[in-house]
Tab-separated table of N, CA and C in Angstrom:
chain	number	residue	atom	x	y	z
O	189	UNK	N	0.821	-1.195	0.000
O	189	UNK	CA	0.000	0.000	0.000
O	189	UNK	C	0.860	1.252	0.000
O	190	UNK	N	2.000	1.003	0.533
O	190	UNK	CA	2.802	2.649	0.565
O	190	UNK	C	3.673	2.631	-0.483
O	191	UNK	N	3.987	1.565	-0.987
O	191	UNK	CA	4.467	1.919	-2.764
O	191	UNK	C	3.753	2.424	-3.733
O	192	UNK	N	2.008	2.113	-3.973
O	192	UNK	CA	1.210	2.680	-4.453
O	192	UNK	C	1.382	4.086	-4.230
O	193	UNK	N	1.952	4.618	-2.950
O	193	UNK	CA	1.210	6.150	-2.637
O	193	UNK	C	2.493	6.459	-3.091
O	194	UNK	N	3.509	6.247	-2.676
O	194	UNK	CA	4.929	6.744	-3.066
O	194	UNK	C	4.988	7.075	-5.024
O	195	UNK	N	4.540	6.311	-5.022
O	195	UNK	CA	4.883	6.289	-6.944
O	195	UNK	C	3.834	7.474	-7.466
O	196	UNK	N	2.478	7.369	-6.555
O	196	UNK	CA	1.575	8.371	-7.228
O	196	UNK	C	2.241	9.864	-6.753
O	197	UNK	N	2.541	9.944	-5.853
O	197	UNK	CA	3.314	11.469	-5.519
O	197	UNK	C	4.344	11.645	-6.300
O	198	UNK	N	4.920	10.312	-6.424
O	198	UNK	CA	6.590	11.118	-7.872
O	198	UNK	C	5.868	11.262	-8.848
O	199	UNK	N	4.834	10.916	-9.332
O	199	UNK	CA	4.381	10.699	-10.865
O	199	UNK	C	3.834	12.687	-11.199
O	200	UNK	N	3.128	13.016	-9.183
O	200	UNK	CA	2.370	14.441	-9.268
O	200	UNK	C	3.213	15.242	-9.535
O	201	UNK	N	4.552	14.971	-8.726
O	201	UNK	CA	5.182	16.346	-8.928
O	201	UNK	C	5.878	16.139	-10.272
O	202	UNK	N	6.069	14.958	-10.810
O	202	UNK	CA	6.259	15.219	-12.091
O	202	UNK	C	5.864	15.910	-13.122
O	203	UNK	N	4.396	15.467	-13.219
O	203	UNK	CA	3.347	16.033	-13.882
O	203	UNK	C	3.070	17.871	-13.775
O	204	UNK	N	3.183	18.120	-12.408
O	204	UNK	CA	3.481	19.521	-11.910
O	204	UNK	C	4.703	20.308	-12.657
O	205	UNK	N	5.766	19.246	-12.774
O	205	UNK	CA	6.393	20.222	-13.430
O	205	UNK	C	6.763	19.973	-14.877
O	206	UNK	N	5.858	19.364	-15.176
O	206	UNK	CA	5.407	19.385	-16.613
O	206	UNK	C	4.516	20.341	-16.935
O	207	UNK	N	3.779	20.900	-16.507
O	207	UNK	CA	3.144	21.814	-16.141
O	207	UNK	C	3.449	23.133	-16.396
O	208	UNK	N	4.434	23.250	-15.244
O	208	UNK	CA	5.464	24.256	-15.219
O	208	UNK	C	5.929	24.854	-16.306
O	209	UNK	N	6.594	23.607	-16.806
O	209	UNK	CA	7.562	23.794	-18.156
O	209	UNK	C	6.448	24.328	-19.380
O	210	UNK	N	5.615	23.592	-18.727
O	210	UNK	CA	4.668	24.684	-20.530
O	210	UNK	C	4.336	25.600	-20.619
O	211	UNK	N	3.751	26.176	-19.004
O	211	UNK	CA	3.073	27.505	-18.722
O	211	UNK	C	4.421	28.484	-19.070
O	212	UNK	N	5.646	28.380	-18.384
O	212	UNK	CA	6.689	29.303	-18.236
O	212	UNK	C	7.139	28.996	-19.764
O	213	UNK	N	7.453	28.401	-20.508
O	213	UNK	CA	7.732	28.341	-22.370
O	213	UNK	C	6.783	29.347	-22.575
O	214	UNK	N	5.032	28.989	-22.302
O	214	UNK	CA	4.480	30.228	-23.111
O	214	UNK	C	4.840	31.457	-22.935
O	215	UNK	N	4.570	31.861	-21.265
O	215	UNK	CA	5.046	33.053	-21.335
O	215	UNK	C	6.386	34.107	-21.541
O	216	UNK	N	7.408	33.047	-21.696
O	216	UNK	CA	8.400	33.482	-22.320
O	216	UNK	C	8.632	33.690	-23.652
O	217	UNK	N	7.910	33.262	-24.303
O	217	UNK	CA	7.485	33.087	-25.968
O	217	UNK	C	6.675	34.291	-26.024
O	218	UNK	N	5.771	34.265	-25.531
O	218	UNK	CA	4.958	35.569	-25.583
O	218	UNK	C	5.989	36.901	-25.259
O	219	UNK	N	6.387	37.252	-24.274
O	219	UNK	CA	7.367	37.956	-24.073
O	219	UNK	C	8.262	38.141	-25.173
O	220	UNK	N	9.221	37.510	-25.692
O	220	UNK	CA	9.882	37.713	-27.338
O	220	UNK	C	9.062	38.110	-27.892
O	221	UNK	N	7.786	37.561	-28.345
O	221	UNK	CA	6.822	38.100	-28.879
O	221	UNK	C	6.476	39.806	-28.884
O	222	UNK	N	6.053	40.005	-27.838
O	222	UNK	CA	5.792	41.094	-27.908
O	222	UNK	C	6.622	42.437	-27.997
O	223	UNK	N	7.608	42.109	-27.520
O	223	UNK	CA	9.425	42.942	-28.143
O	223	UNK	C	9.224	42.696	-29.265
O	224	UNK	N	9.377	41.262	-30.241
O	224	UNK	CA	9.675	41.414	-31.768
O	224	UNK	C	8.558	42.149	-32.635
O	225	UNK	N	7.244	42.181	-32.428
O	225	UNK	CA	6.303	42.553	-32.632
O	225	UNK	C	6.044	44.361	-32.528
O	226	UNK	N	6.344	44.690	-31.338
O	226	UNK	CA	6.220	46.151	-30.985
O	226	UNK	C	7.527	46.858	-31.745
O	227	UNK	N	8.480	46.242	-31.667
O	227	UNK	CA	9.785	46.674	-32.888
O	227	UNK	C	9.390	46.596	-34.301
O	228	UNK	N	8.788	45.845	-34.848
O	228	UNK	CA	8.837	45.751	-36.258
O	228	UNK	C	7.700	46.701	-36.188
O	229	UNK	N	6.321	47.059	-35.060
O	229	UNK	CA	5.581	47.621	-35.821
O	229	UNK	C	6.012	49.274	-35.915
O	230	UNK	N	6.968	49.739	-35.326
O	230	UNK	CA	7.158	51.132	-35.186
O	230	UNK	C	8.469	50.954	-35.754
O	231	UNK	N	9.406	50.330	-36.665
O	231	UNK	CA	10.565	49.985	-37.291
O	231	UNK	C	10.200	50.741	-38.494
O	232	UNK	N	10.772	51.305	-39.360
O	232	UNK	CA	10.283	51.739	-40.448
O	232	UNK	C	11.525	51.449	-41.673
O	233	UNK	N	11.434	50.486	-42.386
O	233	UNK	CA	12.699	50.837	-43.586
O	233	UNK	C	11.912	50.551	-45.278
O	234	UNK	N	13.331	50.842	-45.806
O	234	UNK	CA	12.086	50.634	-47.777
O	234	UNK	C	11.610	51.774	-47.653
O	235	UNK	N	11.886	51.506	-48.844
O	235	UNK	CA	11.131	53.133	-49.878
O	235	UNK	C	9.007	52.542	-49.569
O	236	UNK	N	8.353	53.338	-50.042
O	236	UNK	CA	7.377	53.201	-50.470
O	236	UNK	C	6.812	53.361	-51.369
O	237	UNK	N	5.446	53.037	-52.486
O	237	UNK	CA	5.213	53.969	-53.712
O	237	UNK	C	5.099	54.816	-53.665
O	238	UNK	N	4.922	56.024	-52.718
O	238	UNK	CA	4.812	56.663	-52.778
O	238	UNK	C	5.742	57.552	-52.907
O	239	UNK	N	6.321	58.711	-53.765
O	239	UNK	CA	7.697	59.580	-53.795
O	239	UNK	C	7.795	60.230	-52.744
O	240	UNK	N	7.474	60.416	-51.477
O	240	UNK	CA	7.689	61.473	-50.411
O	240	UNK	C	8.641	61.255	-49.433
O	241	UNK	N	9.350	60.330	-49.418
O	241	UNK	CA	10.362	60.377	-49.139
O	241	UNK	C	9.721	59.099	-47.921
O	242	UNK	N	8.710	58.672	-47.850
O	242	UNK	CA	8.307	57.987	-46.390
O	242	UNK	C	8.627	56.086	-46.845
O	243	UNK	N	8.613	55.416	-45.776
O	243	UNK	CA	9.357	53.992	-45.453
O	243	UNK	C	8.410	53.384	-44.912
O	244	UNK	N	8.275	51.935	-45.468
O	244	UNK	CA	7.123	50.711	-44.981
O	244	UNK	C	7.573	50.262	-43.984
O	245	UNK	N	6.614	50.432	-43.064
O	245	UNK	CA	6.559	49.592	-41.647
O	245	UNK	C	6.976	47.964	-41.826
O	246	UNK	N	7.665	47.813	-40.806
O	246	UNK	CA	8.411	45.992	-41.114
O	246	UNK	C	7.105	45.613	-41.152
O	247	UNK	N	6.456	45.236	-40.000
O	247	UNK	CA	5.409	44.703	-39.517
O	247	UNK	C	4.607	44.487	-40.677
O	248	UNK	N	4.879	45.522	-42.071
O	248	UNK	CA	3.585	45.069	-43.081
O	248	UNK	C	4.806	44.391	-44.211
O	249	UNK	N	5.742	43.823	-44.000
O	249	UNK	CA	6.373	42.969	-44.875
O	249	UNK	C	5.776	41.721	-44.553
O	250	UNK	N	5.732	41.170	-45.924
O	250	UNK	CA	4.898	39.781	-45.682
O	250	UNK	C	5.597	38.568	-44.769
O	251	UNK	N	6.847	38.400	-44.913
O	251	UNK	CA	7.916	37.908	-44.860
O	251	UNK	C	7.885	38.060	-43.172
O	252	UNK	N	8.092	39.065	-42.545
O	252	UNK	CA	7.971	39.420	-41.421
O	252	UNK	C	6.753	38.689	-40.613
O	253	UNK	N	5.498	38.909	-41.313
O	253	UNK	CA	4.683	38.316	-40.597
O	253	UNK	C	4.332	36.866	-40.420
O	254	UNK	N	4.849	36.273	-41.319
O	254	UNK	CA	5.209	34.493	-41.920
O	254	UNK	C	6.133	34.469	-40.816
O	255	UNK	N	6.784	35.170	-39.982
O	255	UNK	CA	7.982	34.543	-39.570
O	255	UNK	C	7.393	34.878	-37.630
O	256	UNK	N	7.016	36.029	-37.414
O	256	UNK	CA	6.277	36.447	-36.185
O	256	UNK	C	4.995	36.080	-35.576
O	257	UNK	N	3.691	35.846	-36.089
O	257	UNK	CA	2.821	35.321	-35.970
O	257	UNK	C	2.619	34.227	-35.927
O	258	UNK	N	3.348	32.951	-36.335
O	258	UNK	CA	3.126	31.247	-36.280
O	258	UNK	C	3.782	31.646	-34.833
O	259	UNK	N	4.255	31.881	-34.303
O	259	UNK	CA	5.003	32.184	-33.005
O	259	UNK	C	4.202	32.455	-31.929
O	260	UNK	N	3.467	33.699	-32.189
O	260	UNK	CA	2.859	33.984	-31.338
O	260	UNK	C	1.427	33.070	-31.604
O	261	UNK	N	1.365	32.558	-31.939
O	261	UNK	CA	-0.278	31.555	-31.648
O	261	UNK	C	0.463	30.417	-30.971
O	262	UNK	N	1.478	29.968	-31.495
O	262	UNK	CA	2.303	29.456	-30.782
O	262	UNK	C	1.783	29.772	-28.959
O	263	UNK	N	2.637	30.703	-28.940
O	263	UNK	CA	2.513	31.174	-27.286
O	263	UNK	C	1.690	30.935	-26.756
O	264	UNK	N	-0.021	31.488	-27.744
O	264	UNK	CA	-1.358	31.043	-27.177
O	264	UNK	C	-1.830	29.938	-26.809
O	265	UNK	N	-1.468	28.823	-27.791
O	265	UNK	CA	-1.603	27.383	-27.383
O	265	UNK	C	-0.754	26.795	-26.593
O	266	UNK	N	0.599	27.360	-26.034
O	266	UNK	CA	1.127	26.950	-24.955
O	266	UNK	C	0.431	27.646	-23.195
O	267	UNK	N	-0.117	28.351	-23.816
O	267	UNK	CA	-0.714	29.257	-22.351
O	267	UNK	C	-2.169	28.732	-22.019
O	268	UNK	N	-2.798	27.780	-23.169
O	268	UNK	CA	-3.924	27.782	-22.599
O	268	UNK	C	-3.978	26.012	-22.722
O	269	UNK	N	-2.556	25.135	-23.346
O	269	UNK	CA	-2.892	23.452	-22.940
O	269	UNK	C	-2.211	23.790	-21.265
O	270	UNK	N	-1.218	24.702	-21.227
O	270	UNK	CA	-0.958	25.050	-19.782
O	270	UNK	C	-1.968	24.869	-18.713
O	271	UNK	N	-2.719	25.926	-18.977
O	271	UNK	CA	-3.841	25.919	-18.378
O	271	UNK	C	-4.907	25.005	-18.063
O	272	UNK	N	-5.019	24.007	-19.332
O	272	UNK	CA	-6.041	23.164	-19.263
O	272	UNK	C	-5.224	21.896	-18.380
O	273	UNK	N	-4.015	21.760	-18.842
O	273	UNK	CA	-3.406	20.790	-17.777
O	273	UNK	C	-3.112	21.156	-16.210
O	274	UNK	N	-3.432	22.755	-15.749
O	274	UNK	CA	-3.429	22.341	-14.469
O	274	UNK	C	-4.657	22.468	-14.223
O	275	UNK	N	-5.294	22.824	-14.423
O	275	UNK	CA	-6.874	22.594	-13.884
O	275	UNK	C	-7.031	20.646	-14.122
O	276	UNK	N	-6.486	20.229	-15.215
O	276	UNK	CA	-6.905	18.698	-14.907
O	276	UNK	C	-5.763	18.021	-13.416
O	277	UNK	N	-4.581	19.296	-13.744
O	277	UNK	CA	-3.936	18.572	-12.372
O	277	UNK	C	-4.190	19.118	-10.817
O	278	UNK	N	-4.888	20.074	-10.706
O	278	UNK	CA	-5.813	20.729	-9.525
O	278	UNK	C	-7.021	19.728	-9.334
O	279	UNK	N	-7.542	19.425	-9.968
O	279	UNK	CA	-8.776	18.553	-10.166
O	279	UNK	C	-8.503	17.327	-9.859
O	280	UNK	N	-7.032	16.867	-9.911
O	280	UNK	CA	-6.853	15.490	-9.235
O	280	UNK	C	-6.915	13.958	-10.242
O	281	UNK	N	-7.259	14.870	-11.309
O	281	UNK	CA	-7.178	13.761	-12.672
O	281	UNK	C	-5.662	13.967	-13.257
O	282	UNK	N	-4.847	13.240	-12.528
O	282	UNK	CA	-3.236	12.826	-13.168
O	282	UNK	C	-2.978	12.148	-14.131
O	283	UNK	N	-4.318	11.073	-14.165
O	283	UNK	CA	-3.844	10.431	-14.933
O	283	UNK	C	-4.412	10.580	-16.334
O	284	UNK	N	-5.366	11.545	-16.727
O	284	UNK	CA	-5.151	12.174	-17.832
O	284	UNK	C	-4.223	12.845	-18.328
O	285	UNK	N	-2.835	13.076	-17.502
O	285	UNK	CA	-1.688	14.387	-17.971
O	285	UNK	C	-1.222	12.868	-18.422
């Protein structure tokens, strides 16, 4: 009976910090995120069609956004299986993680 309990407590805090590790990835992802994001959108280089001498925002290079945005949804789906895995591990269902 106390090997049963022993193994289920290494398995929790395992799971806990499995947990961990996803919630703190997202929000560190998000974080880059929002630096690379707030830079490119007030970044200005390139001519424009227009002759006045004014420069395209990074943020509207296509290229830019192919490369920034898979990222940040990224972040989102790490912040919210985060989430859904500790509420299943608050809830006491481990053995769904």
């Amino acid at each position: 009976e106390a090997a049963p309990r022993r193994k289920a407590a290494s398995y929790s805090s395992m799971t806990f910090v499995r947990v961990q590790i996803v919630m703190g990835s997202g929000h560190t992802l998000s974080q880059a995120c929002t630096i690379a994001i707030r830079y490119s959108a007030v970044r200005h280089q390139g001519a424009t069609a227009k002759d006045d001498g004014s420069e395209t925002c990074v943020l509207d290079y296509r290229m830019q956004q192919q490369r920034l945005l898979p990222l940040l949804a990224t972040s989102y789906a790490f912040h919210f299986a985060g989430a859904a895995m500790q509420r299943l591990a608050k809830g006491g269902d481990v053995e769904a993680l």
